[in-house]
GROMACS .gro file of C-alpha atoms in nm:
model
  433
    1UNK     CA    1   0.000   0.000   0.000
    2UNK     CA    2   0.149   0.341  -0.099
    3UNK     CA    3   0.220   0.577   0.159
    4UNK     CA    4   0.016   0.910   0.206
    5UNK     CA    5   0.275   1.105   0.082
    6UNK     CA    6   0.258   0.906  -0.222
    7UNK     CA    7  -0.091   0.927  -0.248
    8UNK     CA    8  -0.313   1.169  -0.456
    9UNK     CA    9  -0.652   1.360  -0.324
   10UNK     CA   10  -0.988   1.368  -0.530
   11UNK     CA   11  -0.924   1.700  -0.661
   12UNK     CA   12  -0.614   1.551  -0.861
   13UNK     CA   13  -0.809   1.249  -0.913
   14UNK     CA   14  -1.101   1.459  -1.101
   15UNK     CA   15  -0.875   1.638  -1.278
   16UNK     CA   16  -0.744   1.276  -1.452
   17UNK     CA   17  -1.107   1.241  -1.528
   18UNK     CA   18  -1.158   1.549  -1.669
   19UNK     CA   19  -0.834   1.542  -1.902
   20UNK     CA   20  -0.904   1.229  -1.990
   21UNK     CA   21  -1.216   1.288  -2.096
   22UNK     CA   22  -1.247   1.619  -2.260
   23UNK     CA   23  -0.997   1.645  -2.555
   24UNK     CA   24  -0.936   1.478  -2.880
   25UNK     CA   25  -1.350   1.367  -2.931
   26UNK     CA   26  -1.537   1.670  -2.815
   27UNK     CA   27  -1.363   1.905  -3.096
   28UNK     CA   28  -1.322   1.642  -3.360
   29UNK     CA   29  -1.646   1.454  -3.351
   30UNK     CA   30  -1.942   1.722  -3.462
   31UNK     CA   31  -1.789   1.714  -3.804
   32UNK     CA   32  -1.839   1.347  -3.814
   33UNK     CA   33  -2.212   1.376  -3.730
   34UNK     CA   34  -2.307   1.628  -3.949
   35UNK     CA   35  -2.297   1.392  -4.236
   36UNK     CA   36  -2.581   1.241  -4.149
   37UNK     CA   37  -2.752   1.438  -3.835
   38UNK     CA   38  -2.853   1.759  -3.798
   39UNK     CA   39  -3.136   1.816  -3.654
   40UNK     CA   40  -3.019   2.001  -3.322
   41UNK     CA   41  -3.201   1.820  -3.072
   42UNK     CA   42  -3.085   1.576  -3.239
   43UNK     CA   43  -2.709   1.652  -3.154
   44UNK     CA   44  -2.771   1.712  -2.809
   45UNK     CA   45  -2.977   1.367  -2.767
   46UNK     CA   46  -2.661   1.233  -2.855
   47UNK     CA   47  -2.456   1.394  -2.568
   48UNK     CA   48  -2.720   1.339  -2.331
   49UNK     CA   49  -2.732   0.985  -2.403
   50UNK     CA   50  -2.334   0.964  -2.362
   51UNK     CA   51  -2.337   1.136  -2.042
   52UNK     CA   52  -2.594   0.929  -1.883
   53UNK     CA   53  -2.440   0.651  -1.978
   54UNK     CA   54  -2.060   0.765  -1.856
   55UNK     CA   55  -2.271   0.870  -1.562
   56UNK     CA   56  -2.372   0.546  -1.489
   57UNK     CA   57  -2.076   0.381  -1.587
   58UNK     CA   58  -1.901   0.567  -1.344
   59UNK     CA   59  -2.176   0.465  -1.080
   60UNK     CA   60  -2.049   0.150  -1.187
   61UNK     CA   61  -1.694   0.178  -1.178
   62UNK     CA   62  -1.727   0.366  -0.806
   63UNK     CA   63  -1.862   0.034  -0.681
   64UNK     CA   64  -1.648  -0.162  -0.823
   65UNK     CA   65  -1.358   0.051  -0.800
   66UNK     CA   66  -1.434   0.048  -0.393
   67UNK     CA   67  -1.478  -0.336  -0.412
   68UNK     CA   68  -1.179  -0.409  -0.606
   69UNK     CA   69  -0.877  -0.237  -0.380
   70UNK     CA   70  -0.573  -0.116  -0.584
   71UNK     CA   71  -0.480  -0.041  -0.942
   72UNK     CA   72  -0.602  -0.248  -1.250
   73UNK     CA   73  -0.937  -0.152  -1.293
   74UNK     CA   74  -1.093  -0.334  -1.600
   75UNK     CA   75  -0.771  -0.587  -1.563
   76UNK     CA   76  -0.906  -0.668  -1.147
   77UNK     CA   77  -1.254  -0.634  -1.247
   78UNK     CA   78  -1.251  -0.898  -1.536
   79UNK     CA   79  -1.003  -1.170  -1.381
   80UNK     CA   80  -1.132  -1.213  -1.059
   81UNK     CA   81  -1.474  -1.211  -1.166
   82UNK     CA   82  -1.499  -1.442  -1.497
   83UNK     CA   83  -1.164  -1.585  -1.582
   84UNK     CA   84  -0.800  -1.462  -1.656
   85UNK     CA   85  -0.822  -1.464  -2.029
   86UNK     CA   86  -1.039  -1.195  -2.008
   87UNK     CA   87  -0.831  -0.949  -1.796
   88UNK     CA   88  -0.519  -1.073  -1.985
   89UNK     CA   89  -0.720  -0.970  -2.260
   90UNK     CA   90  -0.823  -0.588  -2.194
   91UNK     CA   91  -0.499  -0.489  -2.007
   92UNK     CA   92  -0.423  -0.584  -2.385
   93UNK     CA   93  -0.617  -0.375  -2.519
   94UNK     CA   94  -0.525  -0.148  -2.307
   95UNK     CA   95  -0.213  -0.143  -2.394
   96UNK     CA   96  -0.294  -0.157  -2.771
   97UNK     CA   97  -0.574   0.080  -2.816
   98UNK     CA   98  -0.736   0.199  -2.489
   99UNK     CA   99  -0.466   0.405  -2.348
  100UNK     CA  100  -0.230   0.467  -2.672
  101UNK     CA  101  -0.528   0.510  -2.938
  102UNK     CA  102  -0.625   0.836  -2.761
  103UNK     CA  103  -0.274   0.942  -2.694
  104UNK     CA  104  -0.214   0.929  -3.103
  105UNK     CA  105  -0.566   1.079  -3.148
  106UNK     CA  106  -0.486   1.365  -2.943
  107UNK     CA  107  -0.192   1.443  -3.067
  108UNK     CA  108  -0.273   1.405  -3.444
  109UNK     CA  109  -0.561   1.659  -3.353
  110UNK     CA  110  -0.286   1.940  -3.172
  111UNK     CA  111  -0.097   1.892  -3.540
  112UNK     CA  112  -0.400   1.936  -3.679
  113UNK     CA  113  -0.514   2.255  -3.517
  114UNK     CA  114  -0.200   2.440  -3.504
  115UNK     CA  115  -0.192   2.393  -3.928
  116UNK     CA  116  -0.358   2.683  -3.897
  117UNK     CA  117  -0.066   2.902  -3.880
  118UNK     CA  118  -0.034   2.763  -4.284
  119UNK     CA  119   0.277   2.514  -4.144
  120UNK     CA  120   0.274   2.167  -4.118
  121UNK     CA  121   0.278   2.031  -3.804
  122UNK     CA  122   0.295   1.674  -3.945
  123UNK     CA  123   0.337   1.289  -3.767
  124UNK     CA  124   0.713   1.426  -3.633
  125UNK     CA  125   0.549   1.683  -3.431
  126UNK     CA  126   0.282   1.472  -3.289
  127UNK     CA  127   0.567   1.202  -3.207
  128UNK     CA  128   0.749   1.417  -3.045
  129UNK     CA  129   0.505   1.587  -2.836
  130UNK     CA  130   0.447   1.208  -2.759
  131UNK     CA  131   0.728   1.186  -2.597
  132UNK     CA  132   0.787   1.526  -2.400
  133UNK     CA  133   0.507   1.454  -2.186
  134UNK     CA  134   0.605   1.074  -2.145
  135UNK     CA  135   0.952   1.225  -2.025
  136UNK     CA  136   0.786   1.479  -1.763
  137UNK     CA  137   0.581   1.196  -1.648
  138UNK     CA  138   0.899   1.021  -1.578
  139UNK     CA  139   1.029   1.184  -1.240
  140UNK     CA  140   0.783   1.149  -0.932
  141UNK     CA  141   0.406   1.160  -0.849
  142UNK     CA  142   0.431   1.478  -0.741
  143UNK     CA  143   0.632   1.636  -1.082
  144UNK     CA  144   0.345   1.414  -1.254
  145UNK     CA  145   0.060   1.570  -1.011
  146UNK     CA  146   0.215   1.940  -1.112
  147UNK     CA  147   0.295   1.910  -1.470
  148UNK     CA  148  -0.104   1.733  -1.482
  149UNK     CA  149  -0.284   1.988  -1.295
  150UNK     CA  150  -0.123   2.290  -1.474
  151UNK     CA  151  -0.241   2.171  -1.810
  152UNK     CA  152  -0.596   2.032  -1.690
  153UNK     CA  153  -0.623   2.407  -1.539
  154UNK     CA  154  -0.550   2.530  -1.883
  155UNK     CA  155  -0.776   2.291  -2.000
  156UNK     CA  156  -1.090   2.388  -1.784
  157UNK     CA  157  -0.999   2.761  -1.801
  158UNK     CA  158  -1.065   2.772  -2.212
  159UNK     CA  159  -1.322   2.549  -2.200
  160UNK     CA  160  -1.494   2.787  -1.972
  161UNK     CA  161  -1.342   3.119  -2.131
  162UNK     CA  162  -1.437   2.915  -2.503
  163UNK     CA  163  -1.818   2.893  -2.398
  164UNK     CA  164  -1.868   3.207  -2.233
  165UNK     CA  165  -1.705   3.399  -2.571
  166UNK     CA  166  -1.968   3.096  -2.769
  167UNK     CA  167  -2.328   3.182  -2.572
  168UNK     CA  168  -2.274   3.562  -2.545
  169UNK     CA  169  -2.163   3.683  -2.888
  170UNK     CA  170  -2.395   3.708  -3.179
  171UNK     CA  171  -2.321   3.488  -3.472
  172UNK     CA  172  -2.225   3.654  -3.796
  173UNK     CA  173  -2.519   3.658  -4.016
  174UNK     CA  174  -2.325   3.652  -4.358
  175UNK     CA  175  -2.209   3.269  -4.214
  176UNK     CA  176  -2.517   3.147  -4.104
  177UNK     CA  177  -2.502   2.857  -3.807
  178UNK     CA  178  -2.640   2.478  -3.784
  179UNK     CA  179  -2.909   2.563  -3.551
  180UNK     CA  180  -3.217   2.333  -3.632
  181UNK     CA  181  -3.488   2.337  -3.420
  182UNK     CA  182  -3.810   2.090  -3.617
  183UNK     CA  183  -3.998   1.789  -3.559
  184UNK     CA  184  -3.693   1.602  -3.789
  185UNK     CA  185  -3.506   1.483  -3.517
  186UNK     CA  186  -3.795   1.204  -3.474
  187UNK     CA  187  -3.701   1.041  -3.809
  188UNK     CA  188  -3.362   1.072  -3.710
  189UNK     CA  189  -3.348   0.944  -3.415
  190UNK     CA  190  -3.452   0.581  -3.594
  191UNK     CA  191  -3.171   0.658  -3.888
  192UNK     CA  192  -2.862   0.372  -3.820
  193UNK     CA  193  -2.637   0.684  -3.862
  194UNK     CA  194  -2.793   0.805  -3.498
  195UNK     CA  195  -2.641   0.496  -3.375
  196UNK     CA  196  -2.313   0.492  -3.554
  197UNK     CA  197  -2.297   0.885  -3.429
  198UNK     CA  198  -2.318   0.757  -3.075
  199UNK     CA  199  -1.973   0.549  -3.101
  200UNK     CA  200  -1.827   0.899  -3.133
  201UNK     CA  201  -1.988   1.044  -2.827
  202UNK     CA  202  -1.898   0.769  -2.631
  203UNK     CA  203  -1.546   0.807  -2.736
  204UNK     CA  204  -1.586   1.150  -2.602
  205UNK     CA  205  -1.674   1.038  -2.267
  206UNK     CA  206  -1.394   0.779  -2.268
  207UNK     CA  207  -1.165   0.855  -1.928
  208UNK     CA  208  -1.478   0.846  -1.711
  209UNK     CA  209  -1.368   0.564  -1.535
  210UNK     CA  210  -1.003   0.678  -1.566
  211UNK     CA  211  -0.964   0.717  -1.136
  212UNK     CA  212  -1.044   0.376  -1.075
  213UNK     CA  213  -0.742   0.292  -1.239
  214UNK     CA  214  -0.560   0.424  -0.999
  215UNK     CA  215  -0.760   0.364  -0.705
  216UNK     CA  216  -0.410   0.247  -0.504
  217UNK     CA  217  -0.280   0.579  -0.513
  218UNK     CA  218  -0.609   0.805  -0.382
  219UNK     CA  219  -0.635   0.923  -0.052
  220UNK     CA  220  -0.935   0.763   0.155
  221UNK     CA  221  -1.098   0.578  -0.152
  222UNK     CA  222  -1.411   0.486  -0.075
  223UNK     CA  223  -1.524   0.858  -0.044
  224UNK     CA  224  -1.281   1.008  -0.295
  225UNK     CA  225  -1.314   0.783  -0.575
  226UNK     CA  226  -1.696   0.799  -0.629
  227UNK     CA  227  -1.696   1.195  -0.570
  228UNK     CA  228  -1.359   1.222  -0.834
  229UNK     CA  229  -1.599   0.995  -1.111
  230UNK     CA  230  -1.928   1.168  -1.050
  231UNK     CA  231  -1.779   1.524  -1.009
  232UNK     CA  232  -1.540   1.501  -1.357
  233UNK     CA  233  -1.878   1.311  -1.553
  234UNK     CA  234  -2.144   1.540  -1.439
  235UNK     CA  235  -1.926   1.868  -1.502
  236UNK     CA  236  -1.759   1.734  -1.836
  237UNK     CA  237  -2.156   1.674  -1.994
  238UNK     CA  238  -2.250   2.019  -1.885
  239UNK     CA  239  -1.912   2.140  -2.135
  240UNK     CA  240  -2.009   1.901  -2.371
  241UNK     CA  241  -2.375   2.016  -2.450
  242UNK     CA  242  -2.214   2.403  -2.425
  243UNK     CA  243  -1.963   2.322  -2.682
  244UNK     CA  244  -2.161   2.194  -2.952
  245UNK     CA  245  -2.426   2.491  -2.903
  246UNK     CA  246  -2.177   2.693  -2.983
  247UNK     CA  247  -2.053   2.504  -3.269
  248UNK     CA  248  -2.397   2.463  -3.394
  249UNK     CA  249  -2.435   2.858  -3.319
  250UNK     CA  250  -2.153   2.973  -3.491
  251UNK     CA  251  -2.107   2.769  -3.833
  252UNK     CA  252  -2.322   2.649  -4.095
  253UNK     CA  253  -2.331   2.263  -4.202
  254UNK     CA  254  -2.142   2.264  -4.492
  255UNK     CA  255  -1.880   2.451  -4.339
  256UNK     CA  256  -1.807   2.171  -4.064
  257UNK     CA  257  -1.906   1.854  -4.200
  258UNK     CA  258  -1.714   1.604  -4.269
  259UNK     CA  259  -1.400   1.771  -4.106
  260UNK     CA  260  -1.195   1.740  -3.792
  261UNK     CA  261  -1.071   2.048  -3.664
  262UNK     CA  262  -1.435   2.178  -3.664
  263UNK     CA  263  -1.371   2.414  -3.340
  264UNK     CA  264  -1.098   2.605  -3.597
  265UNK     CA  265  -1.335   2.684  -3.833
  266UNK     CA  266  -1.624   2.798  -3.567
  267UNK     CA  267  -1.328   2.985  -3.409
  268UNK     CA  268  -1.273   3.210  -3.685
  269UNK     CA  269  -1.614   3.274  -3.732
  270UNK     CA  270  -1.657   3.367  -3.394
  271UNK     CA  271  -1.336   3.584  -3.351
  272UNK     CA  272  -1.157   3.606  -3.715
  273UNK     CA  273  -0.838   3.456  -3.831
  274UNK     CA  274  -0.633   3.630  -3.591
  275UNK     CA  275  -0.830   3.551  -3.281
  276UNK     CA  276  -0.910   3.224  -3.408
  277UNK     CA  277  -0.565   3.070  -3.459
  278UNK     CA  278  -0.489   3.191  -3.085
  279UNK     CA  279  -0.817   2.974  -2.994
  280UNK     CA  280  -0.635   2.732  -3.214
  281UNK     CA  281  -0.363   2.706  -2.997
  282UNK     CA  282  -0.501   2.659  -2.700
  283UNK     CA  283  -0.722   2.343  -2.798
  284UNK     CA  284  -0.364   2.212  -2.907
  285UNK     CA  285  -0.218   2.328  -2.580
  286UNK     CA  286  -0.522   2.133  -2.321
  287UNK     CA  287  -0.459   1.840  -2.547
  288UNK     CA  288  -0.123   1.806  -2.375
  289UNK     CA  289  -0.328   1.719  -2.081
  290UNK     CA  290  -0.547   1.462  -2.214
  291UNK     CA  291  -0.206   1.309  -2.345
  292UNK     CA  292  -0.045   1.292  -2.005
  293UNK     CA  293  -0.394   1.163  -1.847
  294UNK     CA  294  -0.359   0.864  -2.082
  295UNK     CA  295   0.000   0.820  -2.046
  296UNK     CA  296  -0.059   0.823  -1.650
  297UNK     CA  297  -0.343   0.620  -1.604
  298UNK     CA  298  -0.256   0.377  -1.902
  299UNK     CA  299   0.110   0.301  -1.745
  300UNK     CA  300  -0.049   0.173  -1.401
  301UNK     CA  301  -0.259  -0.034  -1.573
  302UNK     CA  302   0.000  -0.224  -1.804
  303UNK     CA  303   0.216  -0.214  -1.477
  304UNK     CA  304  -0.041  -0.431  -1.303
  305UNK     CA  305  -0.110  -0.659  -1.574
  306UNK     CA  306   0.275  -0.684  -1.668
  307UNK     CA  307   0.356  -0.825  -1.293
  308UNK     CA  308   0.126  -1.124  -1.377
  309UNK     CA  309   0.278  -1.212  -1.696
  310UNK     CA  310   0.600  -1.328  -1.801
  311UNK     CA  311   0.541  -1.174  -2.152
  312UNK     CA  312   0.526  -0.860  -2.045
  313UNK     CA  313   0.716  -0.892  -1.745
  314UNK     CA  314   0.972  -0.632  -1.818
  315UNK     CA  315   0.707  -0.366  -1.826
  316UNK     CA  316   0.666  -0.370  -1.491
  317UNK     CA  317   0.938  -0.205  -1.347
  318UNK     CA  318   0.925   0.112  -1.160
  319UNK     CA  319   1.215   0.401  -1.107
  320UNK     CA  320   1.317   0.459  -0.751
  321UNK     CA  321   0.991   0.699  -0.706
  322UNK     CA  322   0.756   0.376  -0.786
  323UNK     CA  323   0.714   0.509  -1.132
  324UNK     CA  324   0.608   0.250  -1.427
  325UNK     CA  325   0.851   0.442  -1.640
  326UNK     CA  326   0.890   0.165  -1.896
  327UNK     CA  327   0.519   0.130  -1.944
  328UNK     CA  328   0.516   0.488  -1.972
  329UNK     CA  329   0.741   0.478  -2.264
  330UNK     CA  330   0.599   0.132  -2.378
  331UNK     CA  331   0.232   0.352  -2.449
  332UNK     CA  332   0.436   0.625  -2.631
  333UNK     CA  333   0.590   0.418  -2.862
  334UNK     CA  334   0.303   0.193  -2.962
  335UNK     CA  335   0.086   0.520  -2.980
  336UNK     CA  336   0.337   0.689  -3.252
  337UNK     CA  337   0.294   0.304  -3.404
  338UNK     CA  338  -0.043   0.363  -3.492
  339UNK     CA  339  -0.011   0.770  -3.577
  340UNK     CA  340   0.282   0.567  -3.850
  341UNK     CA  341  -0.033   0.354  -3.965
  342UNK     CA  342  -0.393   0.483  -3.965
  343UNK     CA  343  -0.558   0.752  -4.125
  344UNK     CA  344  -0.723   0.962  -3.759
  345UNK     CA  345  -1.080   0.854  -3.843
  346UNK     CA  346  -1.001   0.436  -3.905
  347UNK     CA  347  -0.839   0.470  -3.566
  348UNK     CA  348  -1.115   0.661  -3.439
  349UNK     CA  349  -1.355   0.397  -3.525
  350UNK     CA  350  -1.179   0.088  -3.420
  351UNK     CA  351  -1.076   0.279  -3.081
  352UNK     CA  352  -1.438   0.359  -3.027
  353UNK     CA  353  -1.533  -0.002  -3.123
  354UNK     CA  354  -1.310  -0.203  -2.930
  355UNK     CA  355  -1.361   0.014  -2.589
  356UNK     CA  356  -1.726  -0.010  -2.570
  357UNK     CA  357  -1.675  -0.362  -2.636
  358UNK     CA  358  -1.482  -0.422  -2.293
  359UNK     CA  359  -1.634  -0.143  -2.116
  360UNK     CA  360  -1.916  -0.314  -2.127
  361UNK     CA  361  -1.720  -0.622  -1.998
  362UNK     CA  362  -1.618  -0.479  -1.683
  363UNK     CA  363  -1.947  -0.304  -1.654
  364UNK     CA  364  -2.112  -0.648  -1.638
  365UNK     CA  365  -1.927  -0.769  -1.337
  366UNK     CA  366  -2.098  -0.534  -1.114
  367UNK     CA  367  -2.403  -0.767  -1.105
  368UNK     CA  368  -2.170  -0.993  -0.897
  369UNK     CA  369  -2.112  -0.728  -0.641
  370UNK     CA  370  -2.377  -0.892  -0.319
  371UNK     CA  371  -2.590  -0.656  -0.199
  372UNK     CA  372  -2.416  -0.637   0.172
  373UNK     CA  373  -2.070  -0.618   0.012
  374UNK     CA  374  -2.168  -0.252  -0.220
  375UNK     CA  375  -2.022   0.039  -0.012
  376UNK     CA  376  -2.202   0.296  -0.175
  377UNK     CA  377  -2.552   0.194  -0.359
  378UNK     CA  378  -2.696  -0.035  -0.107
  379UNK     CA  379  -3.028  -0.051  -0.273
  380UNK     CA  380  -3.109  -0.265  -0.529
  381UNK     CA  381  -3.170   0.027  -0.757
  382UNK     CA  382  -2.758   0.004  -0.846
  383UNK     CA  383  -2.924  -0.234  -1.064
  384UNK     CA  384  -3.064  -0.014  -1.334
  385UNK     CA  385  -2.721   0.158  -1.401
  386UNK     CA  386  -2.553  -0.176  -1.563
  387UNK     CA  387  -2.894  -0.259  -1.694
  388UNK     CA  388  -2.883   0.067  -1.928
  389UNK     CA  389  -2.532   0.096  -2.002
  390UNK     CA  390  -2.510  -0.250  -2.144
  391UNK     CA  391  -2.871  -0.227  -2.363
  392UNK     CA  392  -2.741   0.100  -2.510
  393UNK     CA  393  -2.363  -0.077  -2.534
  394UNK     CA  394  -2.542  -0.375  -2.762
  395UNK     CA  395  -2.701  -0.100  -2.991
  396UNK     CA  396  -2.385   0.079  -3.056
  397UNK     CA  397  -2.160  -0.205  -3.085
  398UNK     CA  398  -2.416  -0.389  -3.361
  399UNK     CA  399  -2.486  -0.083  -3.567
  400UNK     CA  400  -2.150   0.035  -3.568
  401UNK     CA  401  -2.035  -0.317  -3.658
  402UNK     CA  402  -2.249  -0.280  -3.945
  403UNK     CA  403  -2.198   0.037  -4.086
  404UNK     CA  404  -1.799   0.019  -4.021
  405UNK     CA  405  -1.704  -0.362  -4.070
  406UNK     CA  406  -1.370  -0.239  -4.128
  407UNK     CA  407  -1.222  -0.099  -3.880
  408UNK     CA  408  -1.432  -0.268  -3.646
  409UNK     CA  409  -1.286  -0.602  -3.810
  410UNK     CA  410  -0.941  -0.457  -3.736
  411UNK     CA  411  -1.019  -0.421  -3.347
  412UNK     CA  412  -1.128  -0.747  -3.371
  413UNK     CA  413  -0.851  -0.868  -3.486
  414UNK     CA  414  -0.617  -0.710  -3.229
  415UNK     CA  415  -0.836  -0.900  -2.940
  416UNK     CA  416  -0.771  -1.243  -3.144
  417UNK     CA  417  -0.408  -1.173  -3.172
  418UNK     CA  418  -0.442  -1.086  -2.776
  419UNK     CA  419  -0.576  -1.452  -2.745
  420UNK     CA  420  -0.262  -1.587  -2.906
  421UNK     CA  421  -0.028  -1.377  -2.705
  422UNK     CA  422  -0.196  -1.504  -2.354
  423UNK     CA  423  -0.198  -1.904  -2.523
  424UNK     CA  424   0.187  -1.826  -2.519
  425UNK     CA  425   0.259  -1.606  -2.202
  426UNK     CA  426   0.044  -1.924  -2.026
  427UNK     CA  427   0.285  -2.175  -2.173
  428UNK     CA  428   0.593  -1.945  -2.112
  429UNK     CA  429   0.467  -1.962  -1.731
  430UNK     CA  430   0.433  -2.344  -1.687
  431UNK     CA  431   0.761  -2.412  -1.843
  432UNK     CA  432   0.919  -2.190  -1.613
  433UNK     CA  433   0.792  -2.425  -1.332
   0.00000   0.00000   0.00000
């Protein structure tokens, strides 16, 4: 058990779920579902659906993080309740494509966004950026707890600044906006592309159950973990709604669909150019964050599941401050792996894919939680937060399956070759005894 010292209170803990939620998806994804809806209540049906269902995911993921005592999360959740081939299995993907996907996401999108300044920020730049913030990771908790808060401040400081500039100026009438307010939303509400839309906006939420990762290094967990998950959820779906109002309030449709740096282009609209690039580079600049949230939290995960497996056994070691610094660099390097070999929305996709697929995993096992063991929902009503994540969960996973057999066949096929890697790491254990 870590000391106190080395231990982390809730307001640190919140701000991991706050960077790791709000960053790459929330400025990338609007573009996305204005090919196909956009109908405004349409749009924020979607958010509202993904924040109730983070929200009770993380109702989830506060029992079971409570339950389950130390770091792991998924990787805990999923061994001791079913079998080890399934924690084997999404420390894997965790590895793979839950904690490196978003790191290359995010930093794709800061090249992206500072292109503005009509210089190409290409795949170096994101690399690199990569690993800066792997290094500064690298030290102590407490260099890690400073570097993280400073840009999660940054962060939640232009998100706020961002959305008071969005509500209270008047959009330019010569641009138009995406404002729809009809009866159309009905018909699209039954459209498969409503679905499909929704594996983006769960994306978005992705890092609400980022603290119970790291439940072995917060301070008095069983009141600190819940309050970090509901706190970071509840206030990250408020921002989420207010950013695509203003999005929708400050550009037409044709001017943002399809594309990825859609907050640019609203941006200058709102500001001009010149104002507009600066906005530029601070969406670049809180993306650092959501990088080092991932790069944190990932790194105690692989740690965990590296001590268990000979594989991966080398992963496991710490620096002389209990840092996973090798599992730190491990996620960089597999992260600028798939920036070397994916265009940003096939990685999107499969990253979206292959996380609701084991989120809903773990979410599952809370059903096994007894009634007298839950230390927080001690009514039988804890029942109806699993119950709706996984029903919604089936509907996004089929229709996106559908509509994207691709890349959802590719995240497939990086959980089969995770079965053949734990075939071998269990022979490569029984040979060694």
């Amino acid at each position: 058990m870590n000391s106190t010292s080395h231990q982390i209170g809730w307001k640190t803990a919140v701000a991991i779920v706050v960077s790791n939620m709000i960053g790459t998806g929330i400025f990338t994804t609007l573009g996305f579902q204005l090919a196909d809806i956009t109908n405004t209540y349409s749009i924020f049906l979607l958010w509202v659906i993904g924040g109730i269902l983070a929200l009770f995911g993380a109702f989830c993921y506060a029992e079971l993080g409570s339950h389950f005592k130390g770091n792991g999360g998924d990787f805990i959740y999923l061994k001791e309740t079913y079998h080890p081939i399934l924690g084997y299995l999404v420390s894997w993907i965790s590895l793979i494509i839950g904690f490196s996907s978003p790191v290359a996401l995010a930093a794709l999108a800061m090249s992206k966004y500072l292109s503005a300044f009509n210089f190409s920020f290409g795949n170096g730049f994101a690399i690199g950026i990569i690993f800066l913030v792997a290094a500064s990771l690298s030290f102590s908790l407490k260099t890690s707890s400073k570097f993280h808060n400073f840009f999660t401040f940054i962060k939640i400081a232009f998100i706020i600044i961002l959305i008071a500039l969005g509500v209270f100026l008047s959009n330019s009438e010569s641009v138009g906006n995406s404002l729809l307010f009809d009866d159309s939303w009905k018909k699209e509400m039954m459209l498969p592309a409503f679905a499909t839309s929704l594996v983006f906006v769960t994306y978005s939420y992705t890092g609400w159950n980022s603290a119970s990762y790291i439940a072995g290094e917060i301070k008095d967990v069983q009141k600190n973990l819940p309050k970090s998950l509901i706190v970071g959820t509840v206030f990250v779906t408020v921002c989420y709604l207010l950013v695509n109002f203003i999005m929708l309030k400050h550009a037409p449709v044709a001017q943002m669909a399809g594309k990825e740096d859609v907050m640019g282009e609203v941006a200058n609209n709102m500001l001009g150019n010149t104002f507009g690039k600066v906005v530029n580079v601070f969406i670049a600049l809180q993306l650092i964050a959501t990088i080092s949230g991932y790069l944190w939290v990932g790194s105690r995960l692989t740690q965990a599941f590296a001590k268990e497996n000979k594989l991966w056994k080398s992963l496991s070691v710490g620096n002389k401050k209990g840092i996973p610094v090798r599992a730190i660099f491990a996620h960089a390097v597999i992260a600028t792996l798939i920036i070397l070999t994916g265009s940003f929305k096939e990685i999107f996709v499969y990253t979206a894919f292959i996380l609701q697929l084991f989120a809903s995993l773990a979410i599952s096992t809370s059903y096994f939680i007894k009634k007298e063991d839950r230390k927080i929902f001690k009514s039988n009503v804890f029942y109806v937060f699993p119950t709706v994540f996984l029903l919604f969960s089936v509907y996004i996973l089929y229709f996106t399956f559908i509509h994207n057999p691709k890349e959802s066949l590719i995240g497939l096929g990086i959980v089969a070759l995770g079965v053949i890697l734990y075939l071998i790491d269990r022979k490569l254990t029984r040979s060694k005894v």
